[in-house]
PDB file of C-alpha atoms in Angstrom:
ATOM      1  CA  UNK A 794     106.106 100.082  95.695  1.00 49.00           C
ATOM      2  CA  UNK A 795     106.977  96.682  98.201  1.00 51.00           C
ATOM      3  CA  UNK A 796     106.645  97.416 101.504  1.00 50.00           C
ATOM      4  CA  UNK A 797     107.713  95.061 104.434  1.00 50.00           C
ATOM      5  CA  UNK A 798     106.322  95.480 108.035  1.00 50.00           C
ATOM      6  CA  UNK A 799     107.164  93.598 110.765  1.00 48.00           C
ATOM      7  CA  UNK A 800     104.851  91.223 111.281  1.00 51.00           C
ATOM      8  CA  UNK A 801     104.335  90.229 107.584  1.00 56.00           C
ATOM      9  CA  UNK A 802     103.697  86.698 106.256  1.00 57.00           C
ATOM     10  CA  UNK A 803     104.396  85.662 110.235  1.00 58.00           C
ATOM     11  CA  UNK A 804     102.795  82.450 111.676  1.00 60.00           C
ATOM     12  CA  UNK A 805     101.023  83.096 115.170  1.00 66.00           C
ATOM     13  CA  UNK A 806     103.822  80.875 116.950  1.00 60.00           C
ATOM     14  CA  UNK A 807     106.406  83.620 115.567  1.00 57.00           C
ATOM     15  CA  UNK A 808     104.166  86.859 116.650  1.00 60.00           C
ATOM     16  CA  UNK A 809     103.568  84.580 120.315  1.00 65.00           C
ATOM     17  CA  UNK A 810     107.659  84.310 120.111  1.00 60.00           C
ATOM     18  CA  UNK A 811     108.066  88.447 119.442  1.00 58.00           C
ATOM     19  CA  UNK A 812     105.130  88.990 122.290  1.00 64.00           C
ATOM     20  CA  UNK A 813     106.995  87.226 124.770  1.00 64.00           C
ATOM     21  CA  UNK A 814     110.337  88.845 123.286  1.00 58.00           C
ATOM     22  CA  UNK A 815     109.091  92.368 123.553  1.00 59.00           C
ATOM     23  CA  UNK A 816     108.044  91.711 126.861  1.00 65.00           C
ATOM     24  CA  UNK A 817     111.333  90.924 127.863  1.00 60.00           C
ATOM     25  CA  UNK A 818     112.794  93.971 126.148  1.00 55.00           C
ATOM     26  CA  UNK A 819     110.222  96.147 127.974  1.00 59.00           C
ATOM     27  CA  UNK A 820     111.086  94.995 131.640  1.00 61.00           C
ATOM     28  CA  UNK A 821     114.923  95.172 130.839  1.00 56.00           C
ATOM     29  CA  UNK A 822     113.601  99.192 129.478  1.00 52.00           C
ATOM     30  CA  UNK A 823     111.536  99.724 132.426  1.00 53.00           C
ATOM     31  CA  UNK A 824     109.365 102.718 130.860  1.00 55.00           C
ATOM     32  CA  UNK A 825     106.879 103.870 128.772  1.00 58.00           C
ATOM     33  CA  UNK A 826     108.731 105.986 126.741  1.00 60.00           C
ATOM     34  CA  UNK A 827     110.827 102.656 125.752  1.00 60.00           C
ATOM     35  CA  UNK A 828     107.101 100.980 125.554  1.00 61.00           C
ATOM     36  CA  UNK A 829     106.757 103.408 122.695  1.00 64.00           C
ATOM     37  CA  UNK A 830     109.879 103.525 120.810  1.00 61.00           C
ATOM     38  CA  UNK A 831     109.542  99.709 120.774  1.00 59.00           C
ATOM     39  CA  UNK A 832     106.204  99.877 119.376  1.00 60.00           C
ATOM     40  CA  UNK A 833     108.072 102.498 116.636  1.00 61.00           C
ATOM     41  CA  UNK A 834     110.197 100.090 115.801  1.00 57.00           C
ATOM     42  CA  UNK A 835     107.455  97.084 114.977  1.00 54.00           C
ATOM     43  CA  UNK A 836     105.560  99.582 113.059  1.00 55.00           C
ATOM     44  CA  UNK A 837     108.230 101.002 110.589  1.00 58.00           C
ATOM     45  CA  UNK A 838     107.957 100.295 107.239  1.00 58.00           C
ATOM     46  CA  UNK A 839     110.995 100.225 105.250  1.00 56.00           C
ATOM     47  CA  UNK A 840     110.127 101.228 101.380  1.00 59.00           C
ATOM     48  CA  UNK A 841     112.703  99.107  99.230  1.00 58.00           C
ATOM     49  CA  UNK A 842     111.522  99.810  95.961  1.00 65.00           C
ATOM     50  CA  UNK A 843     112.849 103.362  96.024  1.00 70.00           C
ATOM     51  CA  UNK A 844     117.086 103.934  96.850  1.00 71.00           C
ATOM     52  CA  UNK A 845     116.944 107.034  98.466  1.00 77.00           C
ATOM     53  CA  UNK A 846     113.980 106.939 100.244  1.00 73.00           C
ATOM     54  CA  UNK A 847     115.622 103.240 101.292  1.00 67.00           C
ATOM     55  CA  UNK A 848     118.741 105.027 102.792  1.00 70.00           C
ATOM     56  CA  UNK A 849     116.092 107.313 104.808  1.00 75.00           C
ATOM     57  CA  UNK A 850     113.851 104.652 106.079  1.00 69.00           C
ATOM     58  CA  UNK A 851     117.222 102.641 107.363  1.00 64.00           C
ATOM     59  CA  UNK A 852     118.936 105.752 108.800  1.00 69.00           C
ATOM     60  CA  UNK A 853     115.552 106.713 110.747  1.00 72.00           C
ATOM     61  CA  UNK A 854     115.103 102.802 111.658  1.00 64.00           C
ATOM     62  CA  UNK A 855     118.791 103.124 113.570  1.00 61.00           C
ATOM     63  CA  UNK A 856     117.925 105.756 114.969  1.00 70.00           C
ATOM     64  CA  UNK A 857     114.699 104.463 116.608  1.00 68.00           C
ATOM     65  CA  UNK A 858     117.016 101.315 117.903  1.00 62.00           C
ATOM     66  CA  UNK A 859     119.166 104.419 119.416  1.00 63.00           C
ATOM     67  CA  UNK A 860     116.517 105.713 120.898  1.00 64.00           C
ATOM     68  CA  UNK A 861     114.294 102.430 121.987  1.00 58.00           C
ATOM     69  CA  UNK A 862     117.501 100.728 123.510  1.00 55.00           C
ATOM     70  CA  UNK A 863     118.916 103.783 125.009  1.00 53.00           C
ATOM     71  CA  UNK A 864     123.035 104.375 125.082  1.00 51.00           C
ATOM     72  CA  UNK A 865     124.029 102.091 122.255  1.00 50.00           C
ATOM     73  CA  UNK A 866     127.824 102.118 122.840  1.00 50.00           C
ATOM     74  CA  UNK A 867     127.920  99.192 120.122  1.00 50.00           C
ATOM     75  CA  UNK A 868     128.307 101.487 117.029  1.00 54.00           C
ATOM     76  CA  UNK A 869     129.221  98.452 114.979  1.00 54.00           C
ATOM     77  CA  UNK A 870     125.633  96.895 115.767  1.00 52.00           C
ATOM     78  CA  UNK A 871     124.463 100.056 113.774  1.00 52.00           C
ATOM     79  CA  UNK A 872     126.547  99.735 110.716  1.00 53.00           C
ATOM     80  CA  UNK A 873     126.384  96.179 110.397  1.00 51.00           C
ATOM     81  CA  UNK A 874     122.874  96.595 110.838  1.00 52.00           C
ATOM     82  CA  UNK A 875     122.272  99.263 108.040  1.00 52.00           C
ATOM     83  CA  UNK A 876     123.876  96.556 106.034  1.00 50.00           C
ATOM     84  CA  UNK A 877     121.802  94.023 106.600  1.00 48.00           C
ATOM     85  CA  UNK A 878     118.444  95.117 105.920  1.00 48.00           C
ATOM     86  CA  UNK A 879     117.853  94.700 102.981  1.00 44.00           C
ATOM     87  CA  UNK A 880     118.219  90.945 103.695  1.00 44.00           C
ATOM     88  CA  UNK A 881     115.794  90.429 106.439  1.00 49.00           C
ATOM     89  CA  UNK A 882     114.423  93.628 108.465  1.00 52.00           C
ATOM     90  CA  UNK A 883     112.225  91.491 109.949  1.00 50.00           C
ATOM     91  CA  UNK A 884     115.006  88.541 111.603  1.00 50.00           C
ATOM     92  CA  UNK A 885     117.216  91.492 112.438  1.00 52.00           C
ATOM     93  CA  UNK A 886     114.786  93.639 114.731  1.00 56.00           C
ATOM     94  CA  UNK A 887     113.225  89.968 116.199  1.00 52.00           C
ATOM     95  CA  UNK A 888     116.921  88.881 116.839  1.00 50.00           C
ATOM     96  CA  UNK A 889     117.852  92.545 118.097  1.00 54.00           C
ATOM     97  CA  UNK A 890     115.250  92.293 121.110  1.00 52.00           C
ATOM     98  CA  UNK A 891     115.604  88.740 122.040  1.00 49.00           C
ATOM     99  CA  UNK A 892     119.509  88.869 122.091  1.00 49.00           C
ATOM    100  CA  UNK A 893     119.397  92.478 123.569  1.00 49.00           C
ATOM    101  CA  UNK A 894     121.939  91.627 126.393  1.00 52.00           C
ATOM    102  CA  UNK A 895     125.121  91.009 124.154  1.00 52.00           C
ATOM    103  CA  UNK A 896     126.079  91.832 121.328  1.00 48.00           C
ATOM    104  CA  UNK A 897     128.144  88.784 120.019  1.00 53.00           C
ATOM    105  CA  UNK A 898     124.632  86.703 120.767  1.00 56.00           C
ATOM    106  CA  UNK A 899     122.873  89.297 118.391  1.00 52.00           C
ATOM    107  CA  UNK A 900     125.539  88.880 115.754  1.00 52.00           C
ATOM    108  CA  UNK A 901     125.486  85.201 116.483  1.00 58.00           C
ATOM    109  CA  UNK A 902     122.252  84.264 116.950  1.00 54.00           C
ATOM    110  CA  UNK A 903     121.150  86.554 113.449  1.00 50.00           C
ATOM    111  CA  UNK A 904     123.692  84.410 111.264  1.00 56.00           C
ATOM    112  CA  UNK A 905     121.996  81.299 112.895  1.00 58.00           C
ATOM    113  CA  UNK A 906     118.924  82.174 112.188  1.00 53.00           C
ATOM    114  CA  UNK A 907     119.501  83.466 108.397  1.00 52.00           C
ATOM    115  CA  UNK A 908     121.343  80.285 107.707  1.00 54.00           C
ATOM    116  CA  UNK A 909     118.526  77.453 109.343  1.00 53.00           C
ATOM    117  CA  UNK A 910     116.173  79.635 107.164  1.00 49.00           C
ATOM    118  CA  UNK A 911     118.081  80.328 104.264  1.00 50.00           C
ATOM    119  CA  UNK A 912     118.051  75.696 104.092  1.00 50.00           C
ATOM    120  CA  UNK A 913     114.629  75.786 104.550  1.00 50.00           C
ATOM    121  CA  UNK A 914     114.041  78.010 101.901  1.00 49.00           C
ATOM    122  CA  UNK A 915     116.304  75.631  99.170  1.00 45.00           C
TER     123      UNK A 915
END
């Protein structure tokens, strides 16, 4: 059975980038309960091998970004999110906590970041 972690196949300039991104996310949270949902959140493992277990690991990853971000009033976040991970869990959640200020940058700054990786890949 695959299964992706966060940190996975990343160069050390990406996990310095995430460091300094969590960072960020933690002073914006301002507690250590939000120290630990975070730190949820990089440890989840999403198992896509196996469709329902799939559905469970996204449904309990949303609800971790719920809980780690506090009142998410953006419900669309959520269900475009559940969408999207079985594309890249790992440039969603990286893109989620650097962009967590606005929404539209999330969205934005995710489809950026697929497509300038998506060339690279070709």
């Amino acid at each position: 059975m695959k299964v992706h972690t966060f940190m996975d196949g990343k160069n050390e300039e990406f996990k310095n980038s995430y460091t300094r991104a969590k960072s960020l996310a933690l002073k914006r949270f301002g507690s250590e309960n939000r120290e630990n949902e975070i730190d949820k959140l990089v440890n989840f493992r999403i198992r896509s091998s196996d469709p329902e277990k799939f559905n469970r690991d996204a449904q309990k990853f949303r609800n971790l970004i719920e809980e780690a971000h506090g009142d998410v009033r953006e419900k669309e976040f959520l269900h475009r999110l559940g969408g999207m991970l079985r594309g890249d869990l790992q440039t969603i959640f990286f893109t989620y906590i650097v962009s967590i200020d606005s929404y539209d940058k999330i969205v934005s700054n995710l489809f950026q970041y697929i497509n300038i990786n998506s060339l690279l890949n070709e």
